[in-house]
Tab-separated table of C-alpha atoms in Angstrom:
chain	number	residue	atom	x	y	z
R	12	UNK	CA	-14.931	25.112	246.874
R	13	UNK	CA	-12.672	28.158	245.900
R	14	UNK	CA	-14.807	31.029	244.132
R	15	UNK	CA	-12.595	32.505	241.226
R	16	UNK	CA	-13.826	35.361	239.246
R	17	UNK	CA	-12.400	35.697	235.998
R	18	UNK	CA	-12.751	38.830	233.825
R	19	UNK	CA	-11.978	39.906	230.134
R	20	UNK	CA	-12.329	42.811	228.186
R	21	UNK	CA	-14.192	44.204	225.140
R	22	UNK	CA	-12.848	45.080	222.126
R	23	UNK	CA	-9.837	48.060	221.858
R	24	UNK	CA	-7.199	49.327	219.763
R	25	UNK	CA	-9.336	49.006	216.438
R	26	UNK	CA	-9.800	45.183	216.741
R	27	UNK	CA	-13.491	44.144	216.160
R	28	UNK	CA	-13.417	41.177	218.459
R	29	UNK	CA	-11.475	40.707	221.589
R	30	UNK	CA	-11.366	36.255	221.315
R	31	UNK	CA	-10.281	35.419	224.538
R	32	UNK	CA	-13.356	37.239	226.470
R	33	UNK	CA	-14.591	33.948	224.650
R	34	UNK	CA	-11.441	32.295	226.312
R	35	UNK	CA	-12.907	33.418	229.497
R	36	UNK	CA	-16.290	32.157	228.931
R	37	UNK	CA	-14.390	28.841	227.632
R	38	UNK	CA	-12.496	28.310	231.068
R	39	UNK	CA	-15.573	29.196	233.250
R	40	UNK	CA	-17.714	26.705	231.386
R	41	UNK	CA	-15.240	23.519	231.785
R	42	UNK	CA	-14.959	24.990	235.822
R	43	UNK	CA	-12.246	22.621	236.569
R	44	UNK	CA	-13.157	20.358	239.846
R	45	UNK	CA	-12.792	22.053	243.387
R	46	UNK	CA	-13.353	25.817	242.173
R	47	UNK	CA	-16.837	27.875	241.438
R	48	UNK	CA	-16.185	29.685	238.558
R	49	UNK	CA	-17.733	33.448	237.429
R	50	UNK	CA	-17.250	35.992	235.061
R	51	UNK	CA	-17.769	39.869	234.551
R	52	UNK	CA	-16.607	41.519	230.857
R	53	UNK	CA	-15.085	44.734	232.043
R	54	UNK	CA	-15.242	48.099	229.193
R	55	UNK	CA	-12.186	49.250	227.787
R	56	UNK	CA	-12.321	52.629	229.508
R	57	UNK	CA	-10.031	54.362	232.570
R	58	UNK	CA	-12.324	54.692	235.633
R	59	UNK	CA	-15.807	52.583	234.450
R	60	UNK	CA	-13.733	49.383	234.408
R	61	UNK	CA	-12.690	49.594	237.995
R	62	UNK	CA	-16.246	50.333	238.925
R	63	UNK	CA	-17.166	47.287	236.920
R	64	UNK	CA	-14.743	45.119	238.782
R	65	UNK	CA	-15.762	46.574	241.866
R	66	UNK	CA	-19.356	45.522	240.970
R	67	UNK	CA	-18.359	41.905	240.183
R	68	UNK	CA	-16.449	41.414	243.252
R	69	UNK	CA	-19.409	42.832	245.502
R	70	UNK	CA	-21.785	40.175	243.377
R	71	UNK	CA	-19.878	37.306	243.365
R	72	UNK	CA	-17.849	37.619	246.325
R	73	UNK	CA	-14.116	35.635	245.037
R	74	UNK	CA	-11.728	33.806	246.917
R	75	UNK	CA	-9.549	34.646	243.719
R	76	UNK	CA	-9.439	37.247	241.343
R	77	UNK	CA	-7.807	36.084	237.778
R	78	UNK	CA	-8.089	39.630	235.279
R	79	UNK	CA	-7.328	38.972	231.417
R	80	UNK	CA	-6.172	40.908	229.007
R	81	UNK	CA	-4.441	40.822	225.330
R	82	UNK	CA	-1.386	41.709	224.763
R	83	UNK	CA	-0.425	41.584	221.153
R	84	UNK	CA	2.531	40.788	219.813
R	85	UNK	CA	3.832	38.730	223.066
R	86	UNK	CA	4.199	34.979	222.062
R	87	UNK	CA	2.855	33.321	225.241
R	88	UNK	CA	0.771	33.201	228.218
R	89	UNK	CA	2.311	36.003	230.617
R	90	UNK	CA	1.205	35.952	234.008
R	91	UNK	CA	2.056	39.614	235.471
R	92	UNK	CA	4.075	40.164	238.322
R	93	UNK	CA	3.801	44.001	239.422
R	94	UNK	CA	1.053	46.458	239.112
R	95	UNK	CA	1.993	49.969	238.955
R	96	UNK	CA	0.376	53.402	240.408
R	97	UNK	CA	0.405	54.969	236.825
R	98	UNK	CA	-2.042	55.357	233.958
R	99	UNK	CA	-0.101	56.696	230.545
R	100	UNK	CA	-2.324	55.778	227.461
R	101	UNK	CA	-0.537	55.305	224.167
R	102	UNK	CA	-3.599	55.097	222.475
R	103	UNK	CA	-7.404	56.498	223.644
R	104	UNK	CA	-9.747	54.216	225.878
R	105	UNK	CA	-13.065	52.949	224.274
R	106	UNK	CA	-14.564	56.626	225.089
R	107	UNK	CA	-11.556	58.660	223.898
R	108	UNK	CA	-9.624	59.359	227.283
R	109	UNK	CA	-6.039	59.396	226.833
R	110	UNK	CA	-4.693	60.104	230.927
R	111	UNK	CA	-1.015	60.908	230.674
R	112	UNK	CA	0.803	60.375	234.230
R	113	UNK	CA	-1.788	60.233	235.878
R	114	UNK	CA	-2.229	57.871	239.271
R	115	UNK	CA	-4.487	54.795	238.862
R	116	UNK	CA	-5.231	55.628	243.059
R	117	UNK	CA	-3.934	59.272	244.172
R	118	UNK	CA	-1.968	58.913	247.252
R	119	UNK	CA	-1.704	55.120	246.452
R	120	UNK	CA	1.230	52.926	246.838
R	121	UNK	CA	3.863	53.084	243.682
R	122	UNK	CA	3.413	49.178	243.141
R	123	UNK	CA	1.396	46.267	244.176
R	124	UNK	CA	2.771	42.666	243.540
R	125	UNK	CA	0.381	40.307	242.306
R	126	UNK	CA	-1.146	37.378	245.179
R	127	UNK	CA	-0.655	34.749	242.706
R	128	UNK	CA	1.637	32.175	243.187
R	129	UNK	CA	3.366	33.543	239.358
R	130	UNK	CA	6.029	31.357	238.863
R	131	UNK	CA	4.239	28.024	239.912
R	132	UNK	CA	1.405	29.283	237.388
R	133	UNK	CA	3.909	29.479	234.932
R	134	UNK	CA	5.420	26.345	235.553
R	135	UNK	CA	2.047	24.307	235.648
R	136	UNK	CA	1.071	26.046	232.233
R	137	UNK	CA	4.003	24.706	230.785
R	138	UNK	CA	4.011	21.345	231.951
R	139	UNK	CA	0.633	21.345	230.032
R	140	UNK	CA	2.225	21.729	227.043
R	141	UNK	CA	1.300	25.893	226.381
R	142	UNK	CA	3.912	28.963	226.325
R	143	UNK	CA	4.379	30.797	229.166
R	144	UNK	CA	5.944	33.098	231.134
R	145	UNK	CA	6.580	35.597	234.148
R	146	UNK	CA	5.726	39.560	232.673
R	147	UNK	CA	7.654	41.959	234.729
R	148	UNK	CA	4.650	44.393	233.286
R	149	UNK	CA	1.537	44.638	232.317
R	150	UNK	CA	1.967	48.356	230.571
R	151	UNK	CA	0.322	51.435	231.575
R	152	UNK	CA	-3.055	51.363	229.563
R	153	UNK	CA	-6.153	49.400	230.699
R	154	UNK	CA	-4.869	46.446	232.037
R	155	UNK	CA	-2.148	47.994	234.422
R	156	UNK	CA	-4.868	50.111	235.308
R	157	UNK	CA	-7.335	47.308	236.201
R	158	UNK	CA	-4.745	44.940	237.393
R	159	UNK	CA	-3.555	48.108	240.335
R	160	UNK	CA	-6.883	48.801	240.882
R	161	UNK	CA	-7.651	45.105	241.990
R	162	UNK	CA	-4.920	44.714	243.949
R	163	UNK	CA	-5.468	48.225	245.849
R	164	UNK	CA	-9.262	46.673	246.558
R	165	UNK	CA	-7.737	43.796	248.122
R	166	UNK	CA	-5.346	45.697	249.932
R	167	UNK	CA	-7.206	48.280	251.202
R	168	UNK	CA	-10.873	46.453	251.571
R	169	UNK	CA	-10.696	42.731	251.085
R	170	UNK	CA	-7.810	41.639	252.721
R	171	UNK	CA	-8.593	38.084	252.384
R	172	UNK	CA	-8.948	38.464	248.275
R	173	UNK	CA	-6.152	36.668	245.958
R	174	UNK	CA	-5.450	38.137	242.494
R	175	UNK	CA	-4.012	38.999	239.724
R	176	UNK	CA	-3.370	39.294	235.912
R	177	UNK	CA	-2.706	37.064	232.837
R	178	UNK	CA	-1.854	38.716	229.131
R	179	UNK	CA	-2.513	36.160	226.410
R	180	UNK	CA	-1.057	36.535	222.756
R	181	UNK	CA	-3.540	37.593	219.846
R	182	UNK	CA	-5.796	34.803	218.006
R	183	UNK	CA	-5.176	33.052	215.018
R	184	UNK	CA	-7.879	35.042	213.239
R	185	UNK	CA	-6.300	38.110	214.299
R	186	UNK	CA	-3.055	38.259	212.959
R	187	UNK	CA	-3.933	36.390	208.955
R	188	UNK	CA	-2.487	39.663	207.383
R	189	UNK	CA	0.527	40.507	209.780
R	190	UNK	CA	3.581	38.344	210.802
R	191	UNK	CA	2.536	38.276	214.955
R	192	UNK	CA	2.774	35.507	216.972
R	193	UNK	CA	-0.982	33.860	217.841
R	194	UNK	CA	-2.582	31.198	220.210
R	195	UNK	CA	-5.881	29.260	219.831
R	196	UNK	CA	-9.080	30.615	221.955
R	197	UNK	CA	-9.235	26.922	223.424
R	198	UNK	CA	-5.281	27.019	224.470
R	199	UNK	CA	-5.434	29.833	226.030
R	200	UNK	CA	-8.857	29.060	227.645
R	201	UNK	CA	-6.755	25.634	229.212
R	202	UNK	CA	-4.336	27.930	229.942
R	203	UNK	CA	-6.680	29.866	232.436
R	204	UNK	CA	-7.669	26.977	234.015
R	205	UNK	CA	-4.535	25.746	234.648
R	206	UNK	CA	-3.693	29.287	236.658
R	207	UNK	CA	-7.105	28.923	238.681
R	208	UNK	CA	-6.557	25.758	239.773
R	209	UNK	CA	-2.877	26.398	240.407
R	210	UNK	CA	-3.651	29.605	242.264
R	211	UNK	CA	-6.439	28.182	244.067
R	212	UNK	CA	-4.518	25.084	245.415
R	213	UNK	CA	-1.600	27.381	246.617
R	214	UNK	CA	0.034	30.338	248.096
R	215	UNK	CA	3.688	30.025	248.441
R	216	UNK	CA	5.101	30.534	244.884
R	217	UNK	CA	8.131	28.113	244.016
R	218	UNK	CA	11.831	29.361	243.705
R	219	UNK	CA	12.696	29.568	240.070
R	220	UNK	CA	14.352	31.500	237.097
R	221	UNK	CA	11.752	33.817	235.681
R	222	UNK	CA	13.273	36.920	235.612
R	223	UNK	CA	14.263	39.612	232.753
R	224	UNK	CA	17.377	41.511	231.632
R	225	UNK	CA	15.729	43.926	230.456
C-alpha cells in the first residue's frame, strides 16, 4: 500500500473559493486501489505553508507527495517539472507579504526536479481522456514556493520521499464572466488520481516529446 499525501490550497488572488481543494478531497475519497490516500489544505502565505507541509508529512508519513495548485488561465492539467530557489510575488500572499528575490531556502540549490515520473503522468492523464501536459514552471508565488520547499525536505531529510506538483485550470464557476479556459472539479479530481496511481506504480519516467520553445 503506497501512502500519497495530497495537498491544496485556500483561496488567493481575490477568488472566494479555491474548487479543486474540493478536487483534492474528491480524489482522496475514491482512493484508487493499492494507495492510502491523505490530505492537508496548506494557507496561501510564504513561510506558514511550508511549515504546514512539514506538519503533514511528519503526521502522515508519505511514500508520495502530490502538491496542487491553480493556475488560471492554463487550459490543462500541468504536471511541473522544475522547482526553483526563488520567491518573487506578483501579487501579496493571504497575509500581505509580497518577497521580491528572495530564496525559498538560503544557501539552497538553484533548482530541484520533480521525483515524479512527469511525462508518464502526462501520458496516462491523457489516455483517460483529460488535457494535459509537462509545465516547465510552476511560477515564483506560492506554489513554486511550496513545490521547492518539498522537494528540499526530501532532499535534505527524507530521502526516500517522492513528489511533486500538478497546476489545474480554473472551474467552470470561475470563469462565467471572462473568456478563460475551465475544467470540471470531478475531471480534474480523476485527473489526480490518475498521477497517484501512475506515480505510485513507477519511477523511471518514459522518453517522450514534452518539451517547450519557449
Amino acid at each position: 500500500m503506497t501512502r500519497v499525501l495530497l495537498t491544496g490550497f485556500e483561496p488567493f488572488g481575490g477568488e472566494d473559493v479555491n474548487p479543486f481543494w474540493e478536487a483534492v478531497r474528491a480524489a482522496a475519497a475514491r482512493a484508487p486501489g493499492g494507495l492510502a490516500v491523505s490530505t492537508a489544505l496548506l494557507p496561501c502565505v510564504f513561510g506558514s505553508a511550508l511549515d504546514a507541509l512539514r506538519e503533514a508529512v511528519d503526521r502522515t508519513e508519505p511514500d508520495l507527495v502530490l502538491c496542487v495548485g491553480q493556475a488560471g488561465g492554463r487550459p490543462d492539467v500541468t504536471v511541473e517539472r522544475i522547482a526553483v530557489n526563488i520567491d518573487d510575488a506578483r501579487i501579496p500572499d493571504n497575509a500581505g507579504a509580497q518577497p521580491v528575490d528572495e530564496p525559498v531556502v538560503p544557501g539552497g540549490p538553484a533548482a530541484y526536479f520533480a521525483t515524479l515520473p512527469v511525462k508518464a503522468c502526462v501520458a496516462a492523464v491523457r489516455e483517460a481522456g483529460l488535457p494535459a501536459s509537462v509545465s516547465q514552471t510552476a511560477g515564483t508565488f506560492v506554489c513554486n514556493h511550496v513545490f521547492y520547499g518539498l522537494m528540499h525536505l526530501a532532499a535534505t531529510e527524507r530521502p526516500g520521499l517522492r513528489g511533486g506538483f500538478v497546476h489545474v485550470p480554473y472551474a467552470p464557476g470561475q470563469v462565467t464572466d471572462r473568456a478563460l479556459p475551465s475544467l470540471p472539479v470531478s475531471a480534474a479530481a480523476e485527473a489526480l488520481c490518475v498521477i497517484a496511481v501512475t506515480a505510485a506504480g513507477r519511477t523511471v519516467d518514459i522518453r517522450a516529446e514534452g518539451g517547450a520553445t519557449h
